[in-house]
């Protein structure tokens, strides 16, 4: 028997239920990855290069076992059936990817082949539909979901068998066009996890401080599947506060994945219908200045420039920049979601769209609409010395901590002393936060029929 394992967001051999099942049931296993033009086009160079690096590392693992990674250019609806015929496959093994694009693609592939498709859930801790309320529904509030999630028995995953990977004709795997953000492959991913486990006891104290190395930096490994969330969860000792807090982050990831299955239009439609009536300003010039990190709010500009330079942004700063776009500039959250989804190396539709709806106040268990971050207050609280700002907005690097968070309040002579000229070397603030807050509250209240 010959089985095909179609890798997608599970670029590892360890703790991979689709791979384990195929090697247990089939003598010969073909490892396949399809380069989907639509997905590659939607990815930034950083994410595309990281993907190609992970694929090369996966191929090295397979070569070490006597096989290889078969790479085919998509679309998958054509590439997968062709390979099924070429190798005489008897089954197709996959780990489910619950995005609307992937679900539609998988249905089309299943219709075009005459062999069984064996689905597994190797990208989440608990399979969607397994963590429900007593009424049999998905909780719309995270805390009750987490309580059920944390005691729910895990669906057993199959154990690997003696089946061997084989070689087969393959398209050429493109090389990364530039440097990758992280060392590729599952071994490097486990090294990152080991490093994090040495620091997680202090979590979440440094979590919100963007100038220090206080987060796990495992989000991209979870996105590409070089680590499974189940493996991470099983390494944590929940009797320790830092470990338990981090486990909640893994549960949040599951919750958004389960939410996407229930609401496939998560990236396009407010889950709270009344908010669909919000009248957005959608000023294109403001949006472009936000994208380029030229808003005149240093913490916002620092975050957007970090994203452009590295394909990653600190979690606290993601919330600040997202809130600024939605609540200060009154620009539709969908525009920000798509921008982040293009640029982030760890872009995950469920997490990205869910968190944007959380910031906008339009999703389940969301922040109330009147919760509007003051970017300057956030900056002073979480980057008190301005170290993060000074790294990513170097034109402000010589300003003292009393001025760096809000240069527009300093006098021109003081700014000139430090080489800063507002409107020239650094922009004036794009908006008055207090007035913007009032404007946004009015827009939300109008949508909710709460009056002016």
Tab-separated table of C-alpha atoms in Angstrom:
chain	number	residue	atom	x	y	z
A	1	UNK	CA	0.000	0.000	0.000
A	2	UNK	CA	1.143	3.524	-0.805
A	3	UNK	CA	-0.164	6.516	1.082
A	4	UNK	CA	0.335	10.210	0.414
A	5	UNK	CA	0.826	12.622	3.296
A	6	UNK	CA	-0.091	16.067	2.074
A	7	UNK	CA	1.781	18.507	4.294
A	8	UNK	CA	0.370	21.987	4.721
A	9	UNK	CA	0.635	23.666	8.145
A	10	UNK	CA	2.318	20.704	9.812
A	11	UNK	CA	5.923	20.822	8.589
A	12	UNK	CA	7.290	18.219	10.993
A	13	UNK	CA	7.515	14.454	11.331
A	14	UNK	CA	7.319	14.277	15.123
A	15	UNK	CA	3.946	14.511	16.854
A	16	UNK	CA	2.206	14.601	13.471
A	17	UNK	CA	-0.924	12.418	13.412
A	18	UNK	CA	-1.308	12.342	9.626
A	19	UNK	CA	2.299	11.235	9.180
A	20	UNK	CA	2.050	8.733	12.019
A	21	UNK	CA	-1.118	7.174	10.600
A	22	UNK	CA	0.344	6.906	7.114
A	23	UNK	CA	3.525	5.191	8.308
A	24	UNK	CA	1.445	2.834	10.463
A	25	UNK	CA	-0.915	1.804	7.690
A	26	UNK	CA	1.119	2.041	4.489
A	27	UNK	CA	4.333	0.356	3.468
A	28	UNK	CA	5.367	3.254	1.288
A	29	UNK	CA	4.643	6.887	2.070
A	30	UNK	CA	4.906	9.813	-0.331
A	31	UNK	CA	5.468	13.147	1.391
A	32	UNK	CA	3.862	15.958	-0.639
A	33	UNK	CA	3.798	19.731	-0.438
A	34	UNK	CA	1.900	21.813	-2.973
A	35	UNK	CA	3.086	25.352	-3.663
A	36	UNK	CA	-0.219	27.171	-3.990
A	37	UNK	CA	0.128	30.297	-6.178
A	38	UNK	CA	-2.704	32.090	-4.367
A	39	UNK	CA	-1.134	31.593	-0.938
A	40	UNK	CA	2.394	32.411	-2.068
A	41	UNK	CA	1.192	35.613	-3.693
A	42	UNK	CA	-0.588	36.650	-0.493
A	43	UNK	CA	2.535	36.186	1.653
A	44	UNK	CA	5.240	38.724	2.380
A	45	UNK	CA	8.819	37.913	1.401
A	46	UNK	CA	9.640	37.154	5.037
A	47	UNK	CA	6.866	34.585	5.382
A	48	UNK	CA	7.543	33.072	1.965
A	49	UNK	CA	11.255	32.703	2.749
A	50	UNK	CA	10.496	31.148	6.132
A	51	UNK	CA	8.157	28.647	4.475
A	52	UNK	CA	10.770	27.676	1.895
A	53	UNK	CA	13.354	27.262	4.636
A	54	UNK	CA	11.042	24.962	6.591
A	55	UNK	CA	10.333	22.908	3.479
A	56	UNK	CA	14.052	22.455	2.844
A	57	UNK	CA	14.506	21.334	6.454
A	58	UNK	CA	11.579	18.898	6.160
A	59	UNK	CA	13.144	17.465	3.020
A	60	UNK	CA	16.420	16.946	4.888
A	61	UNK	CA	14.570	14.961	7.545
A	62	UNK	CA	12.948	12.803	4.890
A	63	UNK	CA	16.234	12.262	3.049
A	64	UNK	CA	17.689	11.028	6.328
A	65	UNK	CA	14.974	8.362	6.333
A	66	UNK	CA	15.626	7.356	2.738
A	67	UNK	CA	12.924	9.430	1.068
A	68	UNK	CA	12.307	12.986	-0.072
A	69	UNK	CA	9.715	15.738	-0.102
A	70	UNK	CA	7.768	15.788	-3.347
A	71	UNK	CA	7.084	19.411	-4.240
A	72	UNK	CA	4.447	20.228	-6.812
A	73	UNK	CA	3.246	23.542	-8.133
A	74	UNK	CA	-0.465	24.087	-7.606
A	75	UNK	CA	-3.295	24.449	-7.760
A	76	UNK	CA	-3.792	21.450	-5.528
A	77	UNK	CA	-6.979	20.447	-7.352
A	78	UNK	CA	-4.711	19.515	-10.263
A	79	UNK	CA	-1.474	18.539	-8.520
A	80	UNK	CA	-2.847	16.102	-5.941
A	81	UNK	CA	-4.974	13.927	-8.286
A	82	UNK	CA	-2.049	13.721	-10.716
A	83	UNK	CA	0.279	12.441	-7.983
A	84	UNK	CA	-2.357	9.977	-6.765
A	85	UNK	CA	-2.397	8.446	-10.238
A	86	UNK	CA	1.396	8.524	-10.626
A	87	UNK	CA	2.146	6.564	-7.459
A	88	UNK	CA	-0.990	4.436	-7.304
A	89	UNK	CA	-1.870	5.828	-3.882
A	90	UNK	CA	-4.459	4.043	-1.767
A	91	UNK	CA	-5.152	6.852	0.727
A	92	UNK	CA	-4.482	10.552	1.248
A	93	UNK	CA	-3.550	11.639	4.794
A	94	UNK	CA	-3.951	15.264	5.885
A	95	UNK	CA	-4.034	17.446	8.967
A	96	UNK	CA	-7.073	19.673	8.609
A	97	UNK	CA	-6.568	23.380	7.961
A	98	UNK	CA	-9.854	25.082	8.785
A	99	UNK	CA	-9.496	28.295	6.769
A	100	UNK	CA	-12.247	28.827	4.180
A	101	UNK	CA	-9.720	28.659	1.332
A	102	UNK	CA	-8.274	25.391	2.586
A	103	UNK	CA	-11.632	23.780	3.308
A	104	UNK	CA	-12.919	24.607	-0.186
A	105	UNK	CA	-9.664	23.387	-1.733
A	106	UNK	CA	-9.772	20.127	0.215
A	107	UNK	CA	-13.364	19.468	-0.792
A	108	UNK	CA	-12.446	20.009	-4.436
A	109	UNK	CA	-9.478	17.621	-4.141
A	110	UNK	CA	-11.590	14.974	-2.400
A	111	UNK	CA	-14.131	15.105	-5.231
A	112	UNK	CA	-11.428	14.618	-7.847
A	113	UNK	CA	-9.779	11.478	-6.426
A	114	UNK	CA	-11.160	7.986	-5.946
A	115	UNK	CA	-9.273	7.118	-2.768
A	116	UNK	CA	-10.220	7.883	0.851
A	117	UNK	CA	-9.049	11.091	2.511
A	118	UNK	CA	-7.951	10.513	6.099
A	119	UNK	CA	-8.264	13.782	8.078
A	120	UNK	CA	-6.598	14.471	11.429
A	121	UNK	CA	-6.379	17.552	13.629
A	122	UNK	CA	-2.675	18.041	14.162
A	123	UNK	CA	-2.733	21.839	14.290
A	124	UNK	CA	-4.811	22.268	17.470
A	125	UNK	CA	-4.840	20.730	20.933
A	126	UNK	CA	-8.516	19.806	20.762
A	127	UNK	CA	-10.457	19.097	17.608
A	128	UNK	CA	-13.102	21.737	16.815
A	129	UNK	CA	-16.437	20.571	18.143
A	130	UNK	CA	-14.918	18.784	21.150
A	131	UNK	CA	-14.965	21.739	23.572
A	132	UNK	CA	-18.573	22.777	24.038
A	133	UNK	CA	-20.904	24.275	26.607
A	134	UNK	CA	-23.529	22.163	28.385
A	135	UNK	CA	-25.929	23.347	25.688
A	136	UNK	CA	-23.676	21.803	23.051
A	137	UNK	CA	-22.414	25.059	21.556
A	138	UNK	CA	-19.069	26.818	21.342
A	139	UNK	CA	-18.675	29.297	24.185
A	140	UNK	CA	-18.684	32.918	23.091
A	141	UNK	CA	-16.634	33.833	26.160
A	142	UNK	CA	-13.069	32.627	26.499
A	143	UNK	CA	-12.873	31.879	30.243
A	144	UNK	CA	-15.636	29.233	30.254
A	145	UNK	CA	-14.117	27.774	27.074
A	146	UNK	CA	-10.743	27.541	28.783
A	147	UNK	CA	-12.173	25.816	31.858
A	148	UNK	CA	-13.734	23.134	29.657
A	149	UNK	CA	-10.737	23.008	27.309
A	150	UNK	CA	-8.291	22.418	30.153
A	151	UNK	CA	-10.087	19.290	31.416
A	152	UNK	CA	-11.241	17.851	28.077
A	153	UNK	CA	-9.615	14.548	27.196
A	154	UNK	CA	-7.421	14.770	24.133
A	155	UNK	CA	-8.382	12.701	21.118
A	156	UNK	CA	-5.648	10.031	20.858
A	157	UNK	CA	-3.218	10.444	18.005
A	158	UNK	CA	-1.904	7.390	16.135
A	159	UNK	CA	1.591	6.091	16.758
A	160	UNK	CA	4.115	6.005	13.904
A	161	UNK	CA	4.689	2.702	12.163
A	162	UNK	CA	7.413	1.113	10.041
A	163	UNK	CA	6.239	2.575	6.727
A	164	UNK	CA	9.060	4.319	4.880
A	165	UNK	CA	9.137	7.557	2.913
A	166	UNK	CA	10.005	7.112	-0.739
A	167	UNK	CA	11.431	9.270	-3.493
A	168	UNK	CA	9.433	10.358	-6.494
A	169	UNK	CA	9.563	12.906	-9.282
A	170	UNK	CA	9.367	16.395	-7.836
A	171	UNK	CA	9.267	19.953	-9.039
A	172	UNK	CA	12.197	22.024	-7.903
A	173	UNK	CA	11.844	23.631	-4.517
A	174	UNK	CA	12.625	27.353	-4.857
A	175	UNK	CA	15.339	28.713	-2.604
A	176	UNK	CA	14.534	31.575	-0.226
A	177	UNK	CA	15.102	34.937	-1.894
A	178	UNK	CA	16.500	36.389	1.323
A	179	UNK	CA	17.298	35.551	4.933
A	180	UNK	CA	14.807	33.631	7.044
A	181	UNK	CA	13.663	35.103	10.337
A	182	UNK	CA	14.243	31.910	12.330
A	183	UNK	CA	16.396	28.841	11.843
A	184	UNK	CA	14.112	26.480	9.892
A	185	UNK	CA	12.947	23.000	10.782
A	186	UNK	CA	11.511	21.037	13.665
A	187	UNK	CA	14.838	20.590	15.466
A	188	UNK	CA	15.352	24.355	15.604
A	189	UNK	CA	11.738	24.765	16.710
A	190	UNK	CA	12.285	22.392	19.634
A	191	UNK	CA	15.409	24.353	20.533
A	192	UNK	CA	13.295	27.502	20.665
A	193	UNK	CA	10.786	25.728	22.872
A	194	UNK	CA	13.563	24.529	25.204
A	195	UNK	CA	14.869	28.089	25.433
A	196	UNK	CA	11.386	29.349	26.263
A	197	UNK	CA	10.878	26.741	28.953
A	198	UNK	CA	13.945	28.164	30.656
A	199	UNK	CA	12.270	31.573	30.777
A	200	UNK	CA	8.567	30.840	31.072
A	201	UNK	CA	8.517	30.887	34.889
A	202	UNK	CA	8.832	34.676	34.754
A	203	UNK	CA	5.880	34.911	32.356
A	204	UNK	CA	3.760	37.038	32.107
A	205	UNK	CA	5.727	39.774	33.913
A	206	UNK	CA	7.830	40.698	30.847
A	207	UNK	CA	5.089	39.878	28.334
A	208	UNK	CA	3.986	43.448	27.726
A	209	UNK	CA	7.451	45.000	27.505
A	210	UNK	CA	8.354	45.174	23.804
A	211	UNK	CA	11.960	46.230	24.354
A	212	UNK	CA	12.952	42.929	25.981
A	213	UNK	CA	12.896	39.272	24.975
A	214	UNK	CA	9.855	38.433	27.076
A	215	UNK	CA	7.659	36.399	24.732
A	216	UNK	CA	7.990	32.819	23.525
A	217	UNK	CA	8.524	33.717	19.842
A	218	UNK	CA	6.887	30.393	18.998
A	219	UNK	CA	3.976	31.850	17.049
A	220	UNK	CA	5.577	31.228	13.654
A	221	UNK	CA	6.429	27.641	14.616
A	222	UNK	CA	2.761	27.136	15.452
A	223	UNK	CA	1.742	28.783	12.194
A	224	UNK	CA	3.951	26.517	10.058
A	225	UNK	CA	3.529	23.495	12.296
A	226	UNK	CA	7.188	22.892	13.059
A	227	UNK	CA	5.837	22.459	16.597
A	228	UNK	CA	2.433	21.092	17.498
A	229	UNK	CA	0.403	23.000	20.087
A	230	UNK	CA	-0.237	19.696	21.847
A	231	UNK	CA	3.491	19.108	22.285
A	232	UNK	CA	3.864	22.575	23.791
A	233	UNK	CA	0.922	22.079	26.131
A	234	UNK	CA	2.281	18.751	27.341
A	235	UNK	CA	5.630	20.288	28.318
A	236	UNK	CA	4.043	22.871	30.620
A	237	UNK	CA	3.705	22.426	34.374
A	238	UNK	CA	0.436	24.167	35.142
A	239	UNK	CA	1.143	24.225	38.889
A	240	UNK	CA	3.514	27.098	38.098
A	241	UNK	CA	1.814	30.442	37.376
A	242	UNK	CA	3.968	31.339	34.387
A	243	UNK	CA	3.342	27.966	32.760
A	244	UNK	CA	-0.402	28.180	33.369
A	245	UNK	CA	-0.572	31.683	31.935
A	246	UNK	CA	1.212	30.539	28.803
A	247	UNK	CA	-1.102	27.550	28.497
A	248	UNK	CA	-3.992	30.001	28.343
A	249	UNK	CA	-2.362	31.509	25.259
A	250	UNK	CA	-2.377	28.076	23.620
A	251	UNK	CA	-6.055	27.754	24.556
A	252	UNK	CA	-6.788	31.177	23.049
A	253	UNK	CA	-5.278	29.869	19.815
A	254	UNK	CA	-7.588	26.845	19.901
A	255	UNK	CA	-10.577	29.062	20.689
A	256	UNK	CA	-10.028	31.220	17.638
A	257	UNK	CA	-9.496	28.128	15.468
A	258	UNK	CA	-12.759	26.651	16.749
A	259	UNK	CA	-14.470	30.007	16.210
A	260	UNK	CA	-13.317	30.096	12.590
A	261	UNK	CA	-14.841	26.671	11.980
A	262	UNK	CA	-18.139	27.943	13.388
A	263	UNK	CA	-17.864	31.320	11.623
A	264	UNK	CA	-15.963	30.859	8.326
A	265	UNK	CA	-16.534	34.543	7.524
A	266	UNK	CA	-14.598	35.652	10.610
A	267	UNK	CA	-12.226	37.810	8.546
A	268	UNK	CA	-15.005	39.582	6.696
A	269	UNK	CA	-18.057	40.034	8.899
A	270	UNK	CA	-18.543	41.389	12.398
A	271	UNK	CA	-19.749	38.605	14.654
A	272	UNK	CA	-21.912	41.110	16.534
A	273	UNK	CA	-24.408	42.143	13.838
A	274	UNK	CA	-25.162	45.621	15.208
A	275	UNK	CA	-21.580	46.666	14.564
A	276	UNK	CA	-22.033	46.095	10.859
A	277	UNK	CA	-23.659	49.533	10.793
A	278	UNK	CA	-20.513	51.419	11.846
A	279	UNK	CA	-19.721	54.205	9.401
A	280	UNK	CA	-15.950	54.086	8.920
A	281	UNK	CA	-13.941	57.128	7.813
A	282	UNK	CA	-11.513	54.985	5.796
A	283	UNK	CA	-9.257	57.910	4.948
A	284	UNK	CA	-6.722	56.446	2.519
A	285	UNK	CA	-3.959	58.915	3.362
A	286	UNK	CA	-4.296	58.116	7.059
A	287	UNK	CA	-4.207	54.410	6.287
A	288	UNK	CA	-1.037	54.759	4.225
A	289	UNK	CA	0.671	56.737	6.979
A	290	UNK	CA	-0.284	54.051	9.475
A	291	UNK	CA	1.120	51.368	7.172
A	292	UNK	CA	4.425	53.229	6.779
A	293	UNK	CA	4.853	54.078	10.461
A	294	UNK	CA	4.454	57.829	9.934
A	295	UNK	CA	1.559	58.670	12.259
A	296	UNK	CA	3.448	60.941	14.637
A	297	UNK	CA	2.699	58.586	17.525
A	298	UNK	CA	6.087	56.997	18.282
A	299	UNK	CA	4.878	53.683	19.763
A	300	UNK	CA	2.567	53.126	16.793
A	301	UNK	CA	5.264	54.017	14.283
A	302	UNK	CA	7.777	51.773	16.036
A	303	UNK	CA	5.454	48.799	15.781
A	304	UNK	CA	4.630	49.306	12.124
A	305	UNK	CA	8.291	49.706	11.243
A	306	UNK	CA	9.220	46.576	13.194
A	307	UNK	CA	6.594	44.693	11.202
A	308	UNK	CA	7.895	45.956	7.863
A	309	UNK	CA	11.510	45.185	8.756
A	310	UNK	CA	11.123	41.786	10.400
A	311	UNK	CA	7.692	40.352	9.600
A	312	UNK	CA	6.876	40.296	13.301
A	313	UNK	CA	5.516	42.662	15.906
A	314	UNK	CA	5.366	42.405	19.680
A	315	UNK	CA	1.914	41.346	20.917
A	316	UNK	CA	1.283	44.407	23.094
A	317	UNK	CA	2.237	46.655	20.215
A	318	UNK	CA	-0.071	44.726	17.889
A	319	UNK	CA	-2.932	45.707	20.163
A	320	UNK	CA	-1.786	49.334	20.319
A	321	UNK	CA	-1.354	49.715	16.568
A	322	UNK	CA	-4.628	47.927	15.833
A	323	UNK	CA	-6.538	50.048	18.329
A	324	UNK	CA	-5.023	53.178	16.830
A	325	UNK	CA	-6.172	52.275	13.328
A	326	UNK	CA	-9.701	51.359	14.390
A	327	UNK	CA	-10.399	53.659	17.324
A	328	UNK	CA	-8.249	56.733	16.553
A	329	UNK	CA	-8.418	56.801	12.764
A	330	UNK	CA	-11.836	55.110	12.518
A	331	UNK	CA	-10.621	52.880	9.699
A	332	UNK	CA	-12.323	49.559	9.055
A	333	UNK	CA	-10.671	46.756	11.023
A	334	UNK	CA	-10.713	44.540	7.912
A	335	UNK	CA	-8.124	46.766	6.213
A	336	UNK	CA	-5.768	46.360	9.146
A	337	UNK	CA	-6.418	42.621	9.367
A	338	UNK	CA	-5.464	42.120	5.734
A	339	UNK	CA	-2.360	44.282	6.084
A	340	UNK	CA	-1.171	42.299	9.101
A	341	UNK	CA	-2.049	39.016	7.425
A	342	UNK	CA	0.148	39.882	4.452
A	343	UNK	CA	3.171	41.040	6.439
A	344	UNK	CA	3.270	38.814	9.512
A	345	UNK	CA	5.532	35.768	9.367
A	346	UNK	CA	3.165	34.099	11.849
A	347	UNK	CA	-0.007	35.168	10.015
A	348	UNK	CA	-2.831	32.827	10.949
A	349	UNK	CA	-6.284	33.692	9.654
A	350	UNK	CA	-8.173	32.588	12.771
A	351	UNK	CA	-5.846	34.311	15.236
A	352	UNK	CA	-5.390	37.455	13.167
A	353	UNK	CA	-9.041	38.019	12.312
A	354	UNK	CA	-10.182	37.046	15.790
A	355	UNK	CA	-7.823	39.439	17.490
A	356	UNK	CA	-8.725	42.297	15.138
A	357	UNK	CA	-12.385	41.726	15.938
A	358	UNK	CA	-11.457	41.699	19.628
A	359	UNK	CA	-9.776	45.103	19.300
A	360	UNK	CA	-12.651	46.481	17.237
A	361	UNK	CA	-15.146	45.226	19.813
A	362	UNK	CA	-17.068	43.323	17.149
A	363	UNK	CA	-16.218	39.718	18.029
A	364	UNK	CA	-16.953	37.244	20.811
A	365	UNK	CA	-15.615	38.129	24.257
A	366	UNK	CA	-14.332	41.351	22.726
A	367	UNK	CA	-13.119	44.476	24.442
A	368	UNK	CA	-16.075	46.867	24.970
A	369	UNK	CA	-16.362	49.427	22.174
A	370	UNK	CA	-15.634	52.244	24.614
A	371	UNK	CA	-12.300	50.675	25.582
A	372	UNK	CA	-9.939	52.794	23.530
A	373	UNK	CA	-6.204	52.601	24.102
A	374	UNK	CA	-4.427	55.910	24.581
A	375	UNK	CA	-1.240	55.228	22.581
A	376	UNK	CA	0.850	57.645	24.598
A	377	UNK	CA	-0.280	56.228	27.931
A	378	UNK	CA	0.401	52.720	26.645
A	379	UNK	CA	3.835	53.800	25.464
A	380	UNK	CA	4.813	55.287	28.819
A	381	UNK	CA	3.545	52.248	30.693
A	382	UNK	CA	5.084	49.488	28.600
A	383	UNK	CA	8.151	51.198	27.114
A	384	UNK	CA	8.980	53.619	29.938
A	385	UNK	CA	12.528	54.379	28.833
A	386	UNK	CA	11.571	54.540	25.160
A	387	UNK	CA	14.039	51.781	24.285
A	388	UNK	CA	11.656	50.117	21.854
A	389	UNK	CA	10.779	53.416	20.214
A	390	UNK	CA	14.406	54.418	19.871
A	391	UNK	CA	15.274	51.134	18.191
A	392	UNK	CA	12.614	51.349	15.504
A	393	UNK	CA	12.220	55.126	15.166
A	394	UNK	CA	15.888	56.111	15.124
A	395	UNK	CA	15.168	59.769	14.335
A	396	UNK	CA	13.926	60.018	17.933
A	397	UNK	CA	16.802	58.072	19.469
A	398	UNK	CA	18.421	61.017	21.222
A	399	UNK	CA	15.243	62.288	22.889
A	400	UNK	CA	14.976	61.873	26.678
A	401	UNK	CA	12.298	59.640	28.179
A	402	UNK	CA	10.278	62.716	29.120
A	403	UNK	CA	9.853	63.624	25.457
A	404	UNK	CA	10.254	60.487	23.356
A	405	UNK	CA	6.677	59.264	23.868
A	406	UNK	CA	5.082	62.508	22.726
A	407	UNK	CA	7.550	64.753	20.850
A	408	UNK	CA	4.809	67.180	19.815
A	409	UNK	CA	4.567	68.466	23.392
A	410	UNK	CA	8.225	69.511	23.453
A	411	UNK	CA	9.330	72.954	22.351
A	412	UNK	CA	11.076	73.435	19.000
A	413	UNK	CA	14.342	74.424	20.653
A	414	UNK	CA	14.396	71.282	22.787
A	415	UNK	CA	13.620	69.148	19.765
A	416	UNK	CA	16.244	70.902	17.666
A	417	UNK	CA	18.822	70.211	20.368
A	418	UNK	CA	18.198	66.512	19.731
A	419	UNK	CA	18.042	66.765	15.945
A	420	UNK	CA	14.263	66.530	15.607
A	421	UNK	CA	12.130	68.855	13.518
A	422	UNK	CA	8.434	68.053	13.516
A	423	UNK	CA	6.984	68.036	10.048
A	424	UNK	CA	10.450	67.370	8.621
A	425	UNK	CA	12.495	64.667	10.349
A	426	UNK	CA	9.428	63.286	12.143
A	427	UNK	CA	5.726	63.921	11.469
A	428	UNK	CA	3.275	65.853	13.557
A	429	UNK	CA	0.600	63.632	15.130
A	430	UNK	CA	-1.885	62.569	12.497
A	431	UNK	CA	-4.808	63.000	14.867
A	432	UNK	CA	-5.747	64.470	18.254
A	433	UNK	CA	-6.374	61.396	20.379
A	434	UNK	CA	-8.996	62.985	22.642
A	435	UNK	CA	-11.028	64.274	19.695
A	436	UNK	CA	-10.614	61.001	17.844
A	437	UNK	CA	-11.898	59.097	20.857
A	438	UNK	CA	-15.017	61.250	20.983
A	439	UNK	CA	-15.580	60.763	17.260
A	440	UNK	CA	-15.229	56.985	17.513
A	441	UNK	CA	-17.568	56.696	20.481
A	442	UNK	CA	-20.180	58.622	18.521
A	443	UNK	CA	-19.786	56.329	15.504
A	444	UNK	CA	-20.167	53.198	17.615
A	445	UNK	CA	-23.126	54.571	19.563
A	446	UNK	CA	-24.851	55.521	16.325
A	447	UNK	CA	-24.388	51.981	15.059
A	448	UNK	CA	-25.819	50.595	18.276
A	449	UNK	CA	-28.663	53.128	18.271
A	450	UNK	CA	-27.450	54.431	21.606
A	451	UNK	CA	-27.878	58.049	20.592
A	452	UNK	CA	-25.310	60.704	19.641
